[in-house]
Coordinates of C-alpha atoms and ligand atoms in Angstrom, one line a residue:
X1 CA 0.0 0.0 0.0
X2 CA 1.4 3.4 -1.0
X3 CA 1.0 5.7 2.0
X4 CA 2.0 9.4 2.0
X5 CA 2.3 11.7 4.9
X6 CA 1.4 15.4 4.2
X7 CA 3.0 17.2 7.1
X8 CA 2.4 20.8 8.0
X9 CA 1.1 23.2 10.5
X10 CA -2.2 23.9 8.7
X11 CA -2.7 27.0 10.8
X12 CA -5.1 27.3 9.1
X13 CA -5.6 24.9 6.2
X14 CA -5.9 27.0 3.0
X15 CA -7.2 26.5 -0.5
X16 CA -3.6 25.9 -1.5
X17 CA -3.2 22.9 0.9
X18 CA -6.6 21.6 -0.1
X19 CA -5.7 21.6 -3.8
X20 CA -2.5 19.7 -3.2
X21 CA -4.3 17.0 -1.2
X22 CA -7.1 16.6 -3.7
X23 CA -4.6 16.4 -6.6
X24 CA -2.4 13.9 -4.7
X25 CA -5.4 11.6 -4.0
X26 CA -5.1 9.5 -7.2
X27 CA -1.4 9.0 -6.6
X28 CA -1.6 7.2 -3.2
X29 CA -3.7 4.5 -1.5
X30 CA -3.7 6.6 1.7
X31 CA -2.7 10.2 2.6
X32 CA -2.2 11.0 6.2
X33 CA -2.5 14.7 6.8
X34 CA -0.1 15.1 9.7
X35 CA -0.4 18.2 11.8
X36 CA 3.0 18.8 13.4
X37 CA 3.1 19.9 17.0
X38 CA 5.9 22.4 17.5
X39 CA 6.4 23.0 21.2
X40 CA 8.7 26.0 20.5
X41 CA 6.2 27.9 18.4
X42 CA 2.7 28.9 19.6
X43 CA 0.0 28.3 17.0
X44 CA -2.7 30.8 16.0
X45 CA -5.5 28.3 16.0
X46 CA -5.7 25.5 18.6
X47 CA -4.6 22.1 17.4
X48 CA -8.1 20.6 17.9
X49 CA -9.7 23.2 15.7
X50 CA -7.1 22.7 12.9
X51 CA -7.7 19.0 13.1
X52 CA -11.5 19.3 13.1
X53 CA -11.5 21.6 10.0
X54 CA -9.4 19.0 8.0
X55 CA -11.6 16.1 9.2
X56 CA -14.7 18.1 8.1
X57 CA -13.3 18.8 4.7
X58 CA -12.5 15.1 4.0
X59 CA -15.4 13.5 5.7
X60 CA -16.3 10.4 3.8
X61 CA -13.0 10.2 2.0
X62 CA -11.6 6.9 3.1
X63 CA -8.2 7.5 1.7
X64 CA -7.6 10.5 4.0
X65 CA -6.6 10.2 7.7
X66 CA -5.8 13.1 9.9
X67 CA -3.2 12.7 12.7
X68 CA -1.1 14.9 14.9
X69 CA 2.5 14.2 15.6
X70 CA 5.5 15.4 17.5
X71 CA 9.2 14.9 16.6
X72 CA 10.8 14.1 13.3
X73 CA 8.6 13.6 10.2
X74 CA 10.6 10.6 9.1
X75 CA 10.0 9.0 12.5
X76 CA 6.3 9.6 12.1
X77 CA 6.4 8.1 8.6
X78 CA 8.0 4.9 10.0
X79 CA 5.4 4.7 12.7
X80 CA 2.6 4.8 10.1
X81 CA 4.4 2.8 7.4
X82 CA 4.5 5.7 5.0
X83 CA 7.0 5.6 2.1
X84 CA 6.3 9.1 0.9
X85 CA 6.3 12.6 2.2
X86 CA 4.0 15.0 0.2
X87 CA 4.9 18.7 -0.1
X88 CA 3.6 21.6 -2.1
X89 CA 5.9 24.1 -4.0
X90 CA 4.7 27.6 -4.6
X91 CA 7.9 29.6 -5.4
X92 CA 11.6 29.2 -5.8
X93 CA 11.9 30.2 -2.2
X94 CA 9.8 27.2 -1.3
X95 CA 12.0 25.1 -3.5
X96 CA 15.2 26.1 -1.7
X97 CA 13.7 25.6 1.7
X98 CA 12.0 22.3 0.8
X99 CA 15.1 20.9 -0.9
X100 CA 17.1 21.2 2.3
X101 CA 14.4 19.4 4.4
X102 CA 13.9 16.7 1.7
X103 CA 17.6 16.0 1.4
X104 CA 18.1 15.9 5.2
X105 CA 15.1 13.5 5.5
X106 CA 16.6 11.4 2.7
X107 CA 19.9 11.2 4.6
X108 CA 18.1 10.1 7.7
X109 CA 16.0 7.5 5.9
X110 CA 16.6 6.7 2.3
X111 CA 13.4 4.6 2.1
X112 CA 11.2 7.6 2.3
X113 CA 10.8 9.7 -0.8
X114 CA 9.6 13.3 -0.8
X115 CA 7.1 14.0 -3.6
X116 CA 6.4 17.6 -4.6
X117 CA 3.4 18.9 -6.4
X118 CA 3.7 22.4 -8.0
X119 CA 1.0 24.8 -6.7
X120 CA -1.9 25.5 -8.8
X121 CA -1.3 29.1 -10.1
X122 CA -4.7 30.2 -8.8
X123 CA -3.4 29.4 -5.2
X124 CA 0.3 30.0 -5.3
X125 CA 0.0 33.4 -3.5
X126 CA -1.9 31.9 -0.6
X127 CA 0.0 31.3 2.7
X128 CA -1.2 30.5 6.1
X129 CA 1.1 33.2 7.5
X130 CA -0.6 35.9 5.4
X131 CA -4.1 34.5 6.4
X132 CA -3.1 34.8 10.1
X133 CA -1.8 38.3 9.5
X134 CA -5.1 39.4 7.9
X135 CA -7.1 37.9 10.8
X136 CA -4.8 39.6 13.4
X137 CA -5.7 42.9 11.7
X138 CA -9.4 42.2 11.7
X139 CA -9.6 41.5 7.9
X140 CA -11.7 38.8 6.1
X141 CA -9.6 35.9 5.0
X142 CA -12.5 33.7 4.0
X143 CA -11.6 33.7 0.3
X144 CA -8.3 32.0 1.0
X145 CA -9.6 28.9 2.9
X146 CA -11.8 26.1 1.6
X147 CA -15.6 26.5 1.6
X148 CA -17.2 25.6 4.9
X149 CA -14.3 26.7 7.1
X150 CA -15.4 29.4 9.5
X151 CA -12.3 31.2 10.7
X152 CA -13.9 33.1 13.6
Ligands
ADP201 P1 4.9 24.2 7.3 O1 4.7 24.9 8.6 O2 5.6 22.8 7.4 O3 5.5 25.0 6.2 P2 2.4 24.6 6.1 O4 1.1 24.2 6.7 O5 2.7 26.0 5.9 O6 3.5 23.8 6.9 O7 2.5 23.9 4.6 C1 2.4 22.5 4.4 C2 2.8 22.2 3.0 O8 1.8 22.8 2.1 C3 4.1 22.7 2.5 O9 4.7 21.8 1.6 C4 3.8 24.0 1.8 O10 4.8 24.3 0.8 C5 2.5 23.6 1.2 N1 1.7 24.7 0.8 C6 1.3 25.7 1.7 N2 0.5 26.7 1.0 C7 0.4 26.2 -0.3 C8 -0.2 26.7 -1.5 N3 -0.8 27.9 -1.5 N4 -0.1 26.0 -2.6 C9 0.6 24.8 -2.6 N5 1.2 24.3 -1.5 C10 1.2 25.0 -0.4

């Protein structure tokens, strides 16, 4: 069974993340959306809320599981028997950043391949960081997140 882990903070999940997951669905038997818990960095939305939003979006889609994890992504992949890490690429800056992580992960475990999907141009400007910034300043970020996600 081809299992992929899609790791991220999803703080909050955006249309960009959603698009990557939907496009990756035909490629894998199972995609585990893995919300990383970073004890050094306080999140904007509580973990439970971020998890519930993703569960709501993929309700009824048997190939998708939502999990939270702490520690190294490669260790989590081992734990769930995933052979692939899925990531999205928006820009060349993403590429430089992701290349480093993917190569370090490959050094730690050469049985786990990172697979990149290039962002849909309609969503390549969307980042969770900017969504949070809009919300902090009282703006409406609804257009950047999937339908049905209530940010307030
Ligand atoms: P992290 O905190 O690990 O960067 P994110 O939740 O920000 O986690 O992102 C998870 C993954 O989704 C990353 O691979 C990121 O490049 C990708 N991603 C984020 N936004 C978009 C987007 N708008 N289009 C495509 N991929 C995206």
